[in-house]
Short mmCIF file of C-alpha atoms and ligand atoms in Angstrom, two decimals:
data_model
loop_
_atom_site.label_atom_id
_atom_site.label_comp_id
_atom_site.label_asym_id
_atom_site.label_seq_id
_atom_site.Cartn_x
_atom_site.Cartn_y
_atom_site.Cartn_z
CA UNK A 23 112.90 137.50 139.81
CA UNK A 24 109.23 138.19 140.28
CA UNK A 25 107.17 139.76 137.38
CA UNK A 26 105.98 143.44 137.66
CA UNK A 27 102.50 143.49 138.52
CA UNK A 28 100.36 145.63 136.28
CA UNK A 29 97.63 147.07 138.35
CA UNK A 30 94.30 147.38 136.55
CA UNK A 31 92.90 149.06 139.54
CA UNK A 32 95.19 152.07 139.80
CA UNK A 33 95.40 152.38 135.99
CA UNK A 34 91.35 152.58 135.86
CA UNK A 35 91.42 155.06 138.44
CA UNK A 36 93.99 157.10 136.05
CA UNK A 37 91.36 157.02 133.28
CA UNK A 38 88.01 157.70 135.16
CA UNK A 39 90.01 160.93 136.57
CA UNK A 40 90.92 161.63 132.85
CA UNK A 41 86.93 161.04 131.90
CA UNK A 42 85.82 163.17 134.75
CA UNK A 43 87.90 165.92 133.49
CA UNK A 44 86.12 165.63 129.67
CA UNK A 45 82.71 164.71 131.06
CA UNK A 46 83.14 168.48 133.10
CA UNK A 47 84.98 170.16 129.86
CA UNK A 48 81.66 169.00 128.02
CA UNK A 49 79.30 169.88 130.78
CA UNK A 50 81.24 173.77 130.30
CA UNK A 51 79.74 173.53 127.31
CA UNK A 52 76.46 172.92 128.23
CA UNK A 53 77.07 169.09 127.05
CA UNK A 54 75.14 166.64 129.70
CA UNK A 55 76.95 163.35 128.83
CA UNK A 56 74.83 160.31 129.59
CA UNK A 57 75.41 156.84 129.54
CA UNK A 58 72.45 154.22 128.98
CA UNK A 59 72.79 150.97 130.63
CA UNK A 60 69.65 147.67 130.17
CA UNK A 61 69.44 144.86 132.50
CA UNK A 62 67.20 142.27 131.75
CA UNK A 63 66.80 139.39 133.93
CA UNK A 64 68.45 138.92 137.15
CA UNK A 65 71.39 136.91 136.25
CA UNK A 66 73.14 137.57 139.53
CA UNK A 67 76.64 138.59 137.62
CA UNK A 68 75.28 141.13 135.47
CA UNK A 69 74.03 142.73 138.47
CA UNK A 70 76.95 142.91 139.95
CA UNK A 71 78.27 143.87 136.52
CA UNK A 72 75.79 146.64 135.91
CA UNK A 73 75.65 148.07 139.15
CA UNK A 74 79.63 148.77 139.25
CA UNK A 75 78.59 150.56 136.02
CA UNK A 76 76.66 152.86 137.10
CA UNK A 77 78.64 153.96 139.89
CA UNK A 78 81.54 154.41 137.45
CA UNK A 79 78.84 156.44 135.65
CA UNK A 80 78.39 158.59 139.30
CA UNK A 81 82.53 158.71 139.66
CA UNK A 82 83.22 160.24 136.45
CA UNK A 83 79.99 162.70 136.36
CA UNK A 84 78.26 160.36 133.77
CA UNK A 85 73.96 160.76 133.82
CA UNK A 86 73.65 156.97 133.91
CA UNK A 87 69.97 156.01 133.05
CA UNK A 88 68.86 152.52 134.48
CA UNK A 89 66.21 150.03 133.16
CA UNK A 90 65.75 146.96 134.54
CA UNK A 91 63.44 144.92 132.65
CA UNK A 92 62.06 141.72 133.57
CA UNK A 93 63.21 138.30 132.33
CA UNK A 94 60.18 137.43 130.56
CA UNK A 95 60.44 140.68 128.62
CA UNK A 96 60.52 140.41 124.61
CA UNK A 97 62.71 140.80 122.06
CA UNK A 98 60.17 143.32 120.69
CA UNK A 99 60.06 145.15 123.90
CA UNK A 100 63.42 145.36 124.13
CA UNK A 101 63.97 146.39 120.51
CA UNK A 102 61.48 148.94 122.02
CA UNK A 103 63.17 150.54 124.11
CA UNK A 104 66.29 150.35 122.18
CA UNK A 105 64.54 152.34 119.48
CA UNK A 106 63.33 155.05 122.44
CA UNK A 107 67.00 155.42 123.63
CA UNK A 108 68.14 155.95 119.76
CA UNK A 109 65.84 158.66 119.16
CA UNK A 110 66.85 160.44 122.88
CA UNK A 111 69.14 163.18 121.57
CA UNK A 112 70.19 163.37 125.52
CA UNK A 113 71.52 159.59 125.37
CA UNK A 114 75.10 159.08 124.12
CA UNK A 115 75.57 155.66 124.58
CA UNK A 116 73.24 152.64 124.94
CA UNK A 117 74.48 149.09 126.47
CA UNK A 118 72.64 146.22 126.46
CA UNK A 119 74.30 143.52 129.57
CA UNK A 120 74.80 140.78 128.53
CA UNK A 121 73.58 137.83 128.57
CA UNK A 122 70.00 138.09 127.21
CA UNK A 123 67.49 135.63 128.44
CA UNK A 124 67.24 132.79 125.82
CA UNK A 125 63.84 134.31 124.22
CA UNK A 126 65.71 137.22 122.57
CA UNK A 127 68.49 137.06 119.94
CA UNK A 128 71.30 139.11 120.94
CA UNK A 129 72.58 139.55 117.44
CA UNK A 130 69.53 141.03 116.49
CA UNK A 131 69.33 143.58 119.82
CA UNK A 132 72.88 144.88 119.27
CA UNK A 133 72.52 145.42 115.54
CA UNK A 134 69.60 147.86 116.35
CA UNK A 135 71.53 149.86 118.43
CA UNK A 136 72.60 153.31 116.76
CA UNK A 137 76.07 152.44 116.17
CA UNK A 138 76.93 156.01 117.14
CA UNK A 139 75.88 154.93 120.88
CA UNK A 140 77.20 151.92 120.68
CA UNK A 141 79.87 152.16 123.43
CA UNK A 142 80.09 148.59 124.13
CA UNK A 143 81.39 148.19 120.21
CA UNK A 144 79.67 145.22 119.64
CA UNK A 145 77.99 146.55 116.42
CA UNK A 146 78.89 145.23 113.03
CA UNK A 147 79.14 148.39 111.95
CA UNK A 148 81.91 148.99 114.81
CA UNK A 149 83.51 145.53 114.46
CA UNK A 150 83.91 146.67 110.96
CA UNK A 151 85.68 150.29 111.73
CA UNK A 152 88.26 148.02 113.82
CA UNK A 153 88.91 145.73 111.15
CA UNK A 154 89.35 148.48 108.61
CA UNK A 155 91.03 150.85 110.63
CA UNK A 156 88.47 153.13 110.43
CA UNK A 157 87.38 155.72 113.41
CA UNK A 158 84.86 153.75 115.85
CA UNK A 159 84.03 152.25 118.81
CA UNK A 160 86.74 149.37 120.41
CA UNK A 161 85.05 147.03 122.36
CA UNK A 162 86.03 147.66 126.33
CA UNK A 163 87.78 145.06 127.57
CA UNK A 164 90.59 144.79 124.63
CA UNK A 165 90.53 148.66 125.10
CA UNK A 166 91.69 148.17 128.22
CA UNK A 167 94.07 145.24 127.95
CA UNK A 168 96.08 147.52 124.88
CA UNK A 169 96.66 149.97 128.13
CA UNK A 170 97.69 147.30 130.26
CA UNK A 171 100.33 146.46 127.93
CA UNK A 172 101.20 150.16 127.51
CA UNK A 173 102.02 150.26 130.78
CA UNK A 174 104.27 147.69 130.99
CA UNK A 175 106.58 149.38 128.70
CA UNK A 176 106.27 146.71 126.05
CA UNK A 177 105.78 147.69 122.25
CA UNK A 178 104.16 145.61 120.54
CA UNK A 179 105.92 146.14 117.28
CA UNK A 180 107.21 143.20 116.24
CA UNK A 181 106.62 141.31 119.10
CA UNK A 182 105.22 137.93 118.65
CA UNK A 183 101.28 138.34 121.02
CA UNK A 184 98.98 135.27 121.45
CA UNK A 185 95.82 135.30 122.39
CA UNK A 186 94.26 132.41 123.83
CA UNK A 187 90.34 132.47 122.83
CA UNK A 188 88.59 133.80 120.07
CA UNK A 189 85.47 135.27 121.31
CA UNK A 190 83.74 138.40 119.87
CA UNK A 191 83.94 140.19 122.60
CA UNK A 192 87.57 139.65 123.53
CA UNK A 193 89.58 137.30 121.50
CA UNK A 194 89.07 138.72 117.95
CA UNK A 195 89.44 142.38 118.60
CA UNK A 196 92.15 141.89 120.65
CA UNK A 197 94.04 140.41 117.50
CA UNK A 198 92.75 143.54 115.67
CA UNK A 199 94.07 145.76 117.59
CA UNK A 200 97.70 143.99 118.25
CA UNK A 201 97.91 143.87 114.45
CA UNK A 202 97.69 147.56 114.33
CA UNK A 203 99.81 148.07 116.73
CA UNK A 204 102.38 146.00 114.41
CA UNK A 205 102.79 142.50 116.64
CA UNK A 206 102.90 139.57 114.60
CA UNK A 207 99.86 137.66 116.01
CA UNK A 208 98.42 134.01 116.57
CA UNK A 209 95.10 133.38 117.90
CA UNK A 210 94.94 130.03 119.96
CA UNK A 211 91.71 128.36 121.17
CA UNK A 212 90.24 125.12 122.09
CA UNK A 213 91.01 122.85 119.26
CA UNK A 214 94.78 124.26 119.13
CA UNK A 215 96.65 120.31 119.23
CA UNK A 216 99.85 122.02 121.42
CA UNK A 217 98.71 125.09 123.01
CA UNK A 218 101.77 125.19 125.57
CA UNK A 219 104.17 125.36 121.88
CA UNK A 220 102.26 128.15 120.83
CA UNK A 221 101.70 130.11 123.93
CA UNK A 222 105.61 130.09 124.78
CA UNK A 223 106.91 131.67 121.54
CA UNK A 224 104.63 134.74 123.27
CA UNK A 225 106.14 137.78 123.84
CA UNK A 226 102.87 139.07 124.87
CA UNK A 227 100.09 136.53 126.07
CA UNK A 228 96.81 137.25 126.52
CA UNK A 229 94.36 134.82 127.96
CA UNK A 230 90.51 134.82 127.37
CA UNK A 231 89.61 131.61 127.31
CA UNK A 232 87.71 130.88 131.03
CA UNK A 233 89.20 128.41 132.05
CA UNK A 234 90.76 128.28 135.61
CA UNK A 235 94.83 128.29 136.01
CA UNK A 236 95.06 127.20 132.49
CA UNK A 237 98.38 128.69 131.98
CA UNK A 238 100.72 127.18 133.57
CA UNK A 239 104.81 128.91 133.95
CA UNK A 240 105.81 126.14 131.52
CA UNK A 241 103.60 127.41 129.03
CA UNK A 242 104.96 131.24 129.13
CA UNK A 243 108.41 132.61 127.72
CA UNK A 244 110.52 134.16 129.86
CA UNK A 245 110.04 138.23 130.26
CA UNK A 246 106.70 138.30 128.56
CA UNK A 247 103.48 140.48 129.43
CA UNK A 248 100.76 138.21 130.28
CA UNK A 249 97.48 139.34 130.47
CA UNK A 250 94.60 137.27 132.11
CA UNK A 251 90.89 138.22 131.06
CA UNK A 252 89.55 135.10 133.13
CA UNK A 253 87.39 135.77 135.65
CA UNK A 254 86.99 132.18 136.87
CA UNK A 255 86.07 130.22 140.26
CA UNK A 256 89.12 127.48 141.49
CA UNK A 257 88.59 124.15 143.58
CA UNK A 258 87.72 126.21 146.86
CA UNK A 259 85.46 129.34 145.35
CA UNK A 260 87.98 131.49 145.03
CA UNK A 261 87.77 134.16 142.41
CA UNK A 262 90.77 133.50 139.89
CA UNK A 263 91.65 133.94 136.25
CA UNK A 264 92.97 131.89 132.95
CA UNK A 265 96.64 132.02 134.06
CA UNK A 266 98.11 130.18 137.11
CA UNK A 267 99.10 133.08 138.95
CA UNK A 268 101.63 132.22 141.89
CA UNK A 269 103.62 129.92 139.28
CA UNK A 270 103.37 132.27 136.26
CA UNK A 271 104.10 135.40 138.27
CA UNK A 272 108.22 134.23 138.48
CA UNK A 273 108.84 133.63 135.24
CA UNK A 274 106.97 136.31 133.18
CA UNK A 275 108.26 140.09 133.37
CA UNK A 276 105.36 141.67 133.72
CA UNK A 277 101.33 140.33 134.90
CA UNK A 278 98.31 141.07 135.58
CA UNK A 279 96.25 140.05 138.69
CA UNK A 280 93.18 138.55 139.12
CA UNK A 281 90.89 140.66 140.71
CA UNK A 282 92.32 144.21 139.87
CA UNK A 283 94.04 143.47 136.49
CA UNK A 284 91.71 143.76 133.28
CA UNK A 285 88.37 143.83 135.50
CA UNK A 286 88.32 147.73 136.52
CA UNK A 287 89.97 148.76 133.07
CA UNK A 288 87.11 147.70 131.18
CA UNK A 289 84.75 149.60 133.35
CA UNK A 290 87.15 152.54 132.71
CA UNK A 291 87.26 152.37 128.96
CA UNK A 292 83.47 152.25 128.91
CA UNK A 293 83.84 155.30 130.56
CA UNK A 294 85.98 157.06 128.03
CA UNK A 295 84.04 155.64 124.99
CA UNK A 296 80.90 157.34 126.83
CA UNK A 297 82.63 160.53 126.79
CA UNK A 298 84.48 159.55 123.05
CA UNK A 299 80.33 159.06 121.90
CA UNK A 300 79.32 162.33 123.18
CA UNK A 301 82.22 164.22 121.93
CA UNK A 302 81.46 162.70 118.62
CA UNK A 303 77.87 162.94 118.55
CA UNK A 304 78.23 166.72 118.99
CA UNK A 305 81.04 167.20 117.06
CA UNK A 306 83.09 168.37 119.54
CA UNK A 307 86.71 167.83 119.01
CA UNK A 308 88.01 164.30 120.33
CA UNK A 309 90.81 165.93 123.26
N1 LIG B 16 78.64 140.77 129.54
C1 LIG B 16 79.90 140.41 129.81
N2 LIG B 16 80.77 141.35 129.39
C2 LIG B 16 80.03 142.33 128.85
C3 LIG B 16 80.34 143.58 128.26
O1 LIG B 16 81.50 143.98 128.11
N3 LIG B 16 79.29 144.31 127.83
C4 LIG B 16 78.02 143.90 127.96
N4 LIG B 16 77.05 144.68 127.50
N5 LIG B 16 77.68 142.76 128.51
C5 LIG B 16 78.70 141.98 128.95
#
């Protein structure tokens, strides 16, 4: 029997029609939410990347405010503006896309964002709240993966998740957050000796590793929710993600496709952590 597909792309359109209907609660308050977003460079993804943004920004009634900097600009330029957006009481959240041309130090660029605008939650300060359970920001993409699992009907309590990667970003909150949601939880990654023993004892697998078809059905336990955060290119150009779709798609009971899986939630939860930052910042209560 084939797996039940969890679509990404409905399930973002769900939450930016939740968003709209906070961003135009807030704006009955006189509340102008506004969303940030800094480009520098023209890497040709994070255009793509930024500009899908900002029109998320336009769907949901967001003020999105654009700067596109050049890719010669400085760290201190940056750190600049950074420190111009922080002091803008009409800017609720700030993001910086990533990467950063190799003259600036992104450690040092996110850890001068206010980490009260800091909807990406890349902070320290916000990595920290997750860790400690504490009220912050949850970095998008794992955001959005926790309600692609909801909707598969899956609790994680005492299910056995593996994540494949250990990034930042993706690999290491995701743990975070499937520990608080009570899954007993292995983090795999590129020096794991027998990945395919590790991944199969999964009753919820998420990849996040980048590398093409990696996971193959052998490597997945029958029934589980796999989630693939690839975003990769295979043999002929095609987009595709960590997990070998057409094989793992019989075995596991429920899957997420590449596009229109993961992509369009974390767009979505950036979104509602915009709104979630506003609502904060004026301490208006979190609906
Ligand atoms: N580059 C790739 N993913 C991301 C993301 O989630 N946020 C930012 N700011 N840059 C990225």
């Amino acid at each position: 029997m084939s797996a039940q597909i969890l679509d990404g792309k409905a399930l973002a359109a769900e939450i930016r029609s939740e968003v709209k209907t906070q961003v135009a609660a807030l704006a009955e308050k006189g509340v102008s939410t506004a969303l940030a977003v800094i480009l520098v460079g023209d890497d040709s993804a994070s255009q793509v990347y930024v500009r899908n943004k900002i029109k998320a920004c336009a769907d949901t009634g967001i003020r999105s405010l654009e700067f596109r900097m050049p890719a010669e600009t400085t760290q201190q330029q940056l750190l600049a503006k950074i420190a111009e957006l922080n002091a803008d009481e009409s800017v609720d959240g700030i993001l910086v896309q990533l990467p950063l041309p190799k003259q600036i130090n992104a450690d040092a660029v996110i850890a001068a964002i206010d980490p009260a605008k800091d909807v990406d939650g890349f902070h320290v300060a916000n990595a920290g709240a997750l860790i400690t359970g504490k009220q912050g920001f949850v970095p998008c993409t794992p955001f959005g993966v926790m309600r692609l699992i909801e909707k598969s009907g899956v609790n994680p309590r005492g299910k056995s998740a593996v994540i494949v990667g250990r990034s930042n970003i993706v690999g290491k909150p995701m743990a975070l957050l499937l520990l608080a949601a009570d899954a007993t939880v292995t983090v795999a990654h590129s020096r794991t000796p027998d990945l395919s023993a590790v991944t199969r004892n999964a009753d919820i697998l998420v990849a996040a590793v980048g590398r093409a078809k990696l996971i193959k059905a052998d490597m997945v336990k029958p029934g589980a929710v796999v989630i693939d955060v690839g975003m990769n290119r295979d043999e002929n150009g095609k987009l595709c993600g960590d997990v070998d779709f057409a094989e793992v798609k019989e075995i596991a009971g429920s899957i997420t496709p590449v596009p229109g899986g993961v992509g369009p939630m974390t767009i979505a939860m950036l979104m509602q952590n915009t709104v979630l930052a506003a609502q904060m910042r004026r301490g208006i209560s979190l609906s």
